[in-house]
Amino acid sequence: MVQPLSHLRLGAVNIDGVMLEDTFSPVIHLFLVSRGCEYTAEVERAIFSQPRAIAGRLLAEAVDEPMTGQQALDAYFEERARYVATHPVRISAGAVELIGTLRSLGLRVVCYGGLGKDHFDTFLGEHAALFDAPGYICTDSIRPGLHEIATDHFGLEHDQVLVIDDVAKVAEEAGRLGMGFIGYPSGFEHSFQRELMVEAGVRHLVDSLHSVDENLLRALDAEAAEVSAAAASMTAGSMTAGSTTATSMTASRC
């Protein structure tokens, strides 16, 4: 019998770019360069993993033609529909096995992303039983949504959650919150996400979901336990310092 992980309790796995092959980066790149925008790391960083309304506004501001944010979104999704007609959305190699590995080590697992649940139902519905309720969380209105996934949906501390995502902005948020993170950056030739993850200090980057094995997950579990212990030590230190100060103030009044 496999020994469960000791500290981590939840695996939060992004849908597009992790569970499903990346069909967004190529379309965003095409949308921008076909309209005269230079595609840079700064442009990609600004647009990726934003609420749709903000992403639409940023797309509109980036191109060399007049359009509103909504018009930009409409045009983008029209282009994406044409793209996926010839590049069908597919489950990533190793994705289903990844969920099985997470579950075998005692983790609950949830999928999340910026599109509605119908997107999950369409492309991952046959594997929905592998995920824990609610199965899929739409984060469009709460991007990046990691805090809400941990606390609001599962009642966990941040350091009890492992995030697997393809976007550096999400990695930065996971680091800020003290969550474990595995980066699976897009292999799209014009993507800057690997470079941005390295700049963000991501420690665990994989080129294949098959690389997310028991050894890696146990290493992340140990790191999460260390983060938790360090936080507890700081809290205890602060409480001790406060108590000492209060005692000194009381003594000075006597």
Coordinates of C-alpha atoms in Angstrom, one line a residue:
M1 CA 0.0 0.0 0.0
V2 CA 1.3 3.4 -0.9
Q3 CA 2.0 5.8 2.0
P4 CA -0.1 9.0 1.6
L5 CA 1.7 12.3 1.6
S6 CA 2.0 13.8 5.1
H7 CA 1.2 17.5 4.6
L8 CA -0.3 18.2 1.2
R9 CA -4.1 17.6 0.9
L10 CA -5.2 19.0 -2.5
G11 CA -3.9 19.0 -6.0
A12 CA -5.3 21.9 -8.1
V13 CA -4.7 21.2 -11.8
N14 CA -5.2 23.8 -14.5
I15 CA -7.4 22.7 -17.4
D16 CA -6.0 24.5 -20.5
G17 CA -2.3 23.9 -21.0
V18 CA -2.1 21.2 -18.4
M19 CA -5.1 18.8 -18.5
L20 CA -5.7 19.8 -22.1
E21 CA -3.1 20.7 -24.7
D22 CA -2.3 24.4 -25.1
T23 CA -4.7 25.9 -27.8
F24 CA -4.7 29.4 -26.4
S25 CA -1.0 30.6 -26.8
P26 CA -0.9 30.0 -30.6
V27 CA -4.2 31.9 -31.1
I28 CA -3.2 34.8 -28.9
H29 CA 0.1 35.0 -30.8
L30 CA -1.7 35.0 -34.1
F31 CA -4.3 37.5 -33.0
L32 CA -1.7 40.0 -32.0
V33 CA 1.0 39.6 -34.7
S34 CA -1.6 39.6 -37.5
R35 CA -2.7 43.0 -36.3
G36 CA 0.7 44.6 -36.1
C37 CA 1.6 44.0 -32.4
E38 CA 5.1 42.9 -31.5
Y39 CA 4.8 39.7 -29.4
T40 CA 7.0 40.0 -26.4
A41 CA 7.3 38.5 -22.9
E42 CA 5.8 41.7 -21.4
V43 CA 2.8 41.4 -23.7
E44 CA 2.3 37.7 -22.8
R45 CA 2.8 38.3 -19.1
A46 CA 0.1 41.1 -19.2
I47 CA -2.6 39.1 -21.0
F48 CA -2.3 35.5 -19.8
S49 CA -4.5 34.3 -16.9
Q50 CA -6.5 37.5 -16.7
P51 CA -10.2 37.7 -16.2
R52 CA -11.8 37.7 -19.7
A53 CA -12.9 41.3 -19.5
I54 CA -9.4 42.5 -18.7
A55 CA -7.8 40.2 -21.2
G56 CA -10.1 41.6 -23.9
R57 CA -9.3 45.2 -23.0
L58 CA -5.5 44.4 -23.1
L59 CA -5.9 42.7 -26.4
A60 CA -7.7 45.7 -27.8
E61 CA -5.1 48.1 -26.5
A62 CA -2.2 46.0 -27.9
V63 CA -3.3 46.0 -31.5
D64 CA -3.0 48.6 -34.2
E65 CA -6.7 49.0 -35.0
P66 CA -9.7 50.5 -33.2
M67 CA -11.7 47.9 -31.2
T68 CA -13.4 47.6 -27.8
G69 CA -12.4 44.9 -25.3
Q70 CA -15.6 43.0 -26.1
Q71 CA -14.9 43.2 -29.9
A72 CA -11.4 41.9 -29.2
L73 CA -12.7 39.0 -27.2
D74 CA -15.3 38.2 -29.9
A75 CA -12.6 38.3 -32.6
Y76 CA -10.2 36.2 -30.5
F77 CA -12.8 33.4 -29.9
E78 CA -13.8 33.4 -33.6
E79 CA -10.1 32.9 -34.5
R80 CA -9.8 30.2 -31.8
A81 CA -12.8 28.4 -33.2
R82 CA -11.1 28.3 -36.6
Y83 CA -7.8 27.2 -35.0
V84 CA -9.3 24.2 -33.1
A85 CA -11.2 23.1 -36.3
T86 CA -7.8 22.1 -37.6
H87 CA -6.0 21.6 -34.3
P88 CA -8.5 19.7 -32.2
V89 CA -8.5 20.1 -28.4
R90 CA -6.9 17.0 -26.9
I91 CA -6.2 15.7 -23.5
S92 CA -2.5 16.2 -22.7
A93 CA -0.3 13.1 -22.7
G94 CA 0.0 11.8 -19.2
A95 CA -2.8 14.0 -17.8
V96 CA -5.1 11.2 -16.8
E97 CA -2.2 9.3 -15.3
L98 CA -1.2 12.4 -13.4
I99 CA -4.6 12.6 -11.6
G100 CA -4.3 9.0 -10.8
T101 CA -0.8 9.5 -9.2
L102 CA -2.1 12.5 -7.2
R103 CA -5.0 10.4 -5.9
S104 CA -2.9 7.4 -5.1
L105 CA -0.9 9.6 -2.7
G106 CA -4.0 10.6 -0.8
L107 CA -4.7 14.0 -2.4
R108 CA -8.1 15.3 -3.4
V109 CA -7.9 16.7 -6.9
V110 CA -9.8 19.6 -8.5
C111 CA -9.5 21.1 -12.0
Y112 CA -9.8 24.9 -12.6
G113 CA -9.6 27.4 -15.4
G114 CA -11.0 30.6 -16.8
L115 CA -13.7 29.1 -19.0
G116 CA -17.1 27.9 -17.9
K117 CA -17.8 24.4 -16.6
D118 CA -19.2 23.4 -20.0
H119 CA -15.6 23.5 -21.3
F120 CA -14.6 20.9 -18.6
D121 CA -17.7 18.8 -19.3
T122 CA -17.0 18.8 -23.1
F123 CA -13.4 17.8 -23.0
L124 CA -12.9 16.1 -19.6
G125 CA -16.4 14.9 -18.8
E126 CA -15.5 11.2 -19.4
H127 CA -12.9 11.6 -16.6
A128 CA -15.0 13.7 -14.2
A129 CA -15.2 10.9 -11.6
L130 CA -11.4 11.3 -11.1
F131 CA -12.0 14.8 -9.6
D132 CA -13.4 15.7 -6.2
A133 CA -16.4 17.9 -5.8
P134 CA -17.0 20.4 -7.3
G135 CA -14.8 18.8 -9.9
Y136 CA -14.2 22.0 -11.8
I137 CA -13.9 25.6 -10.6
C138 CA -14.2 28.6 -13.0
T139 CA -11.8 31.2 -11.8
D140 CA -12.6 33.9 -14.4
S141 CA -14.0 36.4 -11.8
I142 CA -11.3 35.6 -9.2
R143 CA -8.1 35.2 -11.2
P144 CA -5.9 33.6 -10.4
G145 CA -8.2 32.1 -7.8
L146 CA -5.7 30.0 -5.8
H147 CA -6.7 31.5 -2.4
E148 CA -10.4 30.9 -3.1
I149 CA -9.8 27.3 -4.2
A150 CA -7.9 26.5 -1.1
T151 CA -10.0 28.3 1.5
D152 CA -13.5 28.8 0.2
H153 CA -13.9 25.5 -1.6
F154 CA -11.8 23.1 0.4
G155 CA -11.2 24.8 3.8
L156 CA -7.4 24.3 3.6
E157 CA -4.3 26.3 4.5
H158 CA -2.4 27.6 1.5
D159 CA 0.6 25.3 2.2
Q160 CA -1.7 22.2 2.0
V161 CA -2.3 22.8 -1.7
L162 CA -0.2 21.8 -4.7
V163 CA -0.8 23.8 -7.9
I164 CA 0.0 22.5 -11.4
D165 CA -0.2 25.3 -14.1
D166 CA 1.4 26.5 -17.3
V167 CA 1.4 30.2 -16.6
A168 CA 4.1 32.1 -14.7
K169 CA 1.7 34.6 -13.2
V170 CA 0.0 31.7 -11.4
A171 CA 3.4 30.5 -10.2
E172 CA 4.1 33.9 -8.7
E173 CA 0.8 33.9 -6.9
A174 CA 1.4 30.3 -5.6
G175 CA 4.8 31.4 -4.3
R176 CA 3.3 34.5 -2.6
L177 CA 0.7 32.3 -0.9
G178 CA 3.2 29.6 0.1
M179 CA 1.6 26.9 -2.1
G180 CA 3.5 24.1 -3.7
F181 CA 3.9 24.6 -7.5
I182 CA 4.8 22.6 -10.5
G183 CA 5.3 24.5 -13.8
Y184 CA 4.3 22.8 -17.1
P185 CA 5.1 25.7 -19.5
S186 CA 3.8 25.5 -23.1
G187 CA 5.9 24.0 -25.8
F188 CA 4.6 26.6 -28.3
E189 CA 7.6 28.0 -30.1
H190 CA 6.8 31.6 -29.4
S191 CA 5.8 31.1 -25.7
F192 CA 7.7 33.0 -23.0
Q193 CA 6.2 31.0 -20.1
R194 CA 9.3 28.9 -19.4
E195 CA 11.5 32.0 -19.4
L196 CA 9.1 33.8 -17.1
M197 CA 8.8 30.9 -14.7
V198 CA 12.6 30.7 -14.4
E199 CA 12.6 34.5 -13.7
A200 CA 9.9 33.9 -11.0
G201 CA 12.1 31.3 -9.3
V202 CA 10.0 28.3 -10.0
R203 CA 11.9 25.3 -8.6
H204 CA 10.0 22.5 -10.3
L205 CA 9.5 22.7 -14.0
V206 CA 8.5 19.7 -16.2
D207 CA 8.4 19.1 -19.9
S208 CA 6.2 16.1 -19.5
L209 CA 3.4 15.3 -17.1
H210 CA 4.8 11.8 -16.9
S211 CA 7.7 13.5 -14.9
V212 CA 5.3 14.3 -12.1
D213 CA 6.0 11.1 -10.3
E214 CA 5.9 9.9 -6.7
N215 CA 9.5 11.1 -6.0
L216 CA 8.7 14.6 -7.1
L217 CA 5.5 14.8 -5.2
R218 CA 7.1 13.5 -2.0
A219 CA 9.8 16.2 -2.4
L220 CA 7.1 18.9 -2.7
D221 CA 5.3 17.4 0.3
A222 CA 8.4 17.8 2.4
E223 CA 8.9 21.4 1.1
A224 CA 5.3 22.2 2.0
A225 CA 5.8 20.8 5.5
E226 CA 8.9 23.0 5.9
V227 CA 6.9 26.1 4.8
S228 CA 4.2 25.2 7.4
A229 CA 6.7 24.7 10.2
A230 CA 8.5 28.0 9.4
A231 CA 5.2 29.9 9.4
A232 CA 4.2 28.3 12.7
S233 CA 7.6 29.2 14.2
M234 CA 7.3 32.8 13.1
T235 CA 3.8 33.0 14.5
A236 CA 5.0 31.5 17.8
G237 CA 7.9 33.9 17.9
S238 CA 5.6 36.9 17.3
M239 CA 3.3 35.8 20.1
T240 CA 6.2 35.3 22.5
A241 CA 7.6 38.7 21.6
G242 CA 4.1 40.3 22.2
S243 CA 3.7 38.5 25.5
T244 CA 7.2 39.7 26.6
T245 CA 6.4 43.3 25.6
A246 CA 3.1 43.2 27.5
T247 CA 4.8 41.8 30.6
S248 CA 7.5 44.4 30.5
M249 CA 4.9 47.2 30.2
T250 CA 3.0 45.8 33.1
A251 CA 6.1 45.6 35.2
S252 CA 7.0 49.1 34.4
R253 CA 3.7 50.4 35.8
C254 CA 4.3 48.6 39.1

